[in-house]
Every structure is written in structure tokens, then in C-alpha cells.
């Protein structure tokens, strides 16, 4: 597609057509390459994501350069998203460097403060043609330094979702519906009743956080109820790390990074393609040509 694109149109198109775009948190060049190759082979639109921790670890300029190189080589639409950021200055920096989507996560604050912070980000992002994602309610688990205990994970209120969208003009919304970051201890208890109500009342693309390990039928139901973006992070890291561990178990003295990065990339690519099939975005790149 020659360049990175905003995810706004990607997600609006996905919601209108009843599928989801899979968004992958990547932490290394090899992980980025693996999910891009997966998308290219399946002709699926793609959202690359980085956490705040990864931005600080690698630098936003390096990340944007790698993602932009991938977009230039690819025939599928690719967006680059900053996940779960609470820092306005870092959001602005990432927008300046070339991120095409950002998430302002003010969900730990009271409703009015969440609105205020989201509105600030929407104003600057809109001027740059960048998508904004915000969260309402609290998704449980751990995402970098943001920790929400299970008992504190609050479900989004459908009427508050309507009011939030009206007050902020945010183009993408992540409502807390009972999912969690990380790997589930048991089967997730998704509040489908609440999600159905949000789906009826809010026409925006919705975002499914905590996509690692949600059963297939639940993912498909979420997508059918407006979840146009599904985030996958923990499962991807596990696949990548387990593949590297296997190499060292077989050969503890291995010292050539290429020898363990090749199987790690293959593991990530295989998992990424399975997640793309799950959200039904295979072959959907043609929607954006």
C-alpha cells in the first residue's frame, strides 16, 4: 500500500461488513515481520500495535521506520497503533513520529476526567488524520504498568458509552465487557447482554481487548456484535518465546540469533494467521484497494 494508513477507515469498513481486523502487539523486528508476512499471505488488513513499554524500549522512530518499510513492501493495508497509553505527551510524540492510531486510556479515572483526556487527544489526532481509541469501564489483568485486579474490572455501561462518544467524538471505542489482558485462568465471562446493548446504541467500531485465549465461538459472537478490532498480545509473546526456548533446549550453546529467530518468526506467523481466520478478515484487503 506504499504507506501506513489510519485505522479509522479500516475499522469502520470492518464493522459495516461484519468482520474484525486483528491487531497484534509486536516487540521485535521479527515479530513485526511475522505478522506482516501472515497478513500478506492471507490478504488480510492488519494493525500493528506497540505497548508504551515497547515504545520506550525501542524508540518510536525505530518502530515507525520498521512499520513503514513493511507497509511499503506490502499489498495489504497496515496501520500502526499505540496501545494503552496514559501519557498525553507520549501520544503526541508518537503521532509526530508517524503512528496512525493511538489509544488514550483514561479508564481508571472518573467518567468526566476520561472524557476530558480523550477529548484532548481526539483534537490533536483529528488534525493529523490519526485514529483514536478510548476505553470505558476497566479491562482486567496487566498491560505494561497498568494493573486492574479482577474484582475491580468494571463493565462498561451502554448509556455511558453513548454519552462518552457524543461528548468526545472518539472514532473507536473499547468497552469493558468481561475480557482480561493475559491468559485466562478459566473460560472468560463475557457480558454479551451488555455488548448487544452497546452494539445497538453505538455505531462506532468496537474493540475487543484481551483477545488471547478467548474461545473461538465467543470471538465470533463478539465480532458479529460490532467488535471490529481484536487485540492479541500475550499469546503472541508466548509463541515467540516458546519457539526460542525449544532451540536452546536442543542446543544450549547456540549463539547465532538467526538460528532461533527463524523458528520464532514461524511460530508467530502461524498463530497470527489462525487469529486472522478467527476474525474473518482473510481476503478483506481487497476492500481497501
PDB file of N, CA and C in Angstrom, residues 26-35 58 62 65-67 69 240 265:
ATOM      1  N   UNK A  26       3.515  -6.183  18.866  1.00  0.00           N
ATOM      2  CA  UNK A  26       4.835  -6.698  18.465  1.00  0.00           C
ATOM      3  C   UNK A  26       5.910  -6.002  19.291  1.00  0.00           C
ATOM      4  N   UNK A  27       6.991  -6.740  19.577  1.00  0.00           N
ATOM      5  CA  UNK A  27       8.051  -6.225  20.447  1.00  0.00           C
ATOM      6  C   UNK A  27       9.428  -6.281  19.805  1.00  0.00           C
ATOM      7  N   UNK A  28       9.519  -6.959  18.661  1.00  0.00           N
ATOM      8  CA  UNK A  28      10.800  -7.068  17.955  1.00  0.00           C
ATOM      9  C   UNK A  28      10.539  -6.944  16.461  1.00  0.00           C
ATOM     10  N   UNK A  29      11.620  -6.720  15.717  1.00  0.00           N
ATOM     11  CA  UNK A  29      11.505  -6.656  14.257  1.00  0.00           C
ATOM     12  C   UNK A  29      10.964  -7.970  13.706  1.00  0.00           C
ATOM     13  N   UNK A  30      11.419  -9.090  14.278  1.00  0.00           N
ATOM     14  CA  UNK A  30      10.983 -10.404  13.784  1.00  0.00           C
ATOM     15  C   UNK A  30       9.487 -10.625  13.999  1.00  0.00           C
ATOM     16  N   UNK A  31       8.965 -10.177  15.141  1.00  0.00           N
ATOM     17  CA  UNK A  31       7.524 -10.308  15.390  1.00  0.00           C
ATOM     18  C   UNK A  31       6.739  -9.459  14.394  1.00  0.00           C
ATOM     19  N   UNK A  32       7.234  -8.258  14.142  1.00  0.00           N
ATOM     20  CA  UNK A  32       6.580  -7.378  13.172  1.00  0.00           C
ATOM     21  C   UNK A  32       6.581  -8.026  11.782  1.00  0.00           C
ATOM     22  N   UNK A  33       7.737  -8.518  11.372  1.00  0.00           N
ATOM     23  CA  UNK A  33       7.831  -9.161  10.059  1.00  0.00           C
ATOM     24  C   UNK A  33       6.901 -10.368   9.956  1.00  0.00           C
ATOM     25  N   UNK A  34       6.804 -11.141  11.031  1.00  0.00           N
ATOM     26  CA  UNK A  34       5.996 -12.365  11.010  1.00  0.00           C
ATOM     27  C   UNK A  34       4.518 -12.057  10.792  1.00  0.00           C
ATOM     28  N   UNK A  35       3.991 -11.057  11.516  1.00  0.00           N
ATOM     29  CA  UNK A  35       2.555 -10.771  11.367  1.00  0.00           C
ATOM     30  C   UNK A  35       2.267 -10.098  10.025  1.00  0.00           C
ATOM     31  N   UNK A  58      12.282   0.458  22.395  1.00  0.00           N
ATOM     32  CA  UNK A  58      12.837   0.518  21.041  1.00  0.00           C
ATOM     33  C   UNK A  58      12.957   1.941  20.488  1.00  0.00           C
ATOM     34  N   UNK A  62      12.285   4.267  15.525  1.00  0.00           N
ATOM     35  CA  UNK A  62      12.672   2.947  15.008  1.00  0.00           C
ATOM     36  C   UNK A  62      11.431   2.136  14.638  1.00  0.00           C
ATOM     37  N   UNK A  65       9.769   3.471  11.497  1.00  0.00           N
ATOM     38  CA  UNK A  65      10.585   3.164  10.314  1.00  0.00           C
ATOM     39  C   UNK A  65      10.392   1.713   9.876  1.00  0.00           C
ATOM     40  N   UNK A  66      10.367   0.797  10.835  1.00  0.00           N
ATOM     41  CA  UNK A  66      10.181  -0.621  10.510  1.00  0.00           C
ATOM     42  C   UNK A  66       8.777  -0.878   9.963  1.00  0.00           C
ATOM     43  N   UNK A  67       7.769  -0.282  10.606  1.00  0.00           N
ATOM     44  CA  UNK A  67       6.387  -0.469  10.152  1.00  0.00           C
ATOM     45  C   UNK A  67       6.174   0.151   8.778  1.00  0.00           C
ATOM     46  N   UNK A  69       8.457   0.547   6.462  1.00  0.00           N
ATOM     47  CA  UNK A  69       9.135  -0.316   5.482  1.00  0.00           C
ATOM     48  C   UNK A  69       8.258  -1.520   5.145  1.00  0.00           C
ATOM     49  N   UNK A 240       6.307 -16.887  20.457  1.00  0.00           N
ATOM     50  CA  UNK A 240       7.646 -16.407  20.083  1.00  0.00           C
ATOM     51  C   UNK A 240       8.698 -16.960  21.053  1.00  0.00           C
ATOM     52  N   UNK A 265       9.887 -16.645  14.422  1.00  0.00           N
ATOM     53  CA  UNK A 265       9.058 -15.955  13.427  1.00  0.00           C
ATOM     54  C   UNK A 265       7.978 -16.885  12.869  1.00  0.00           C
TER      55      UNK A 265
END
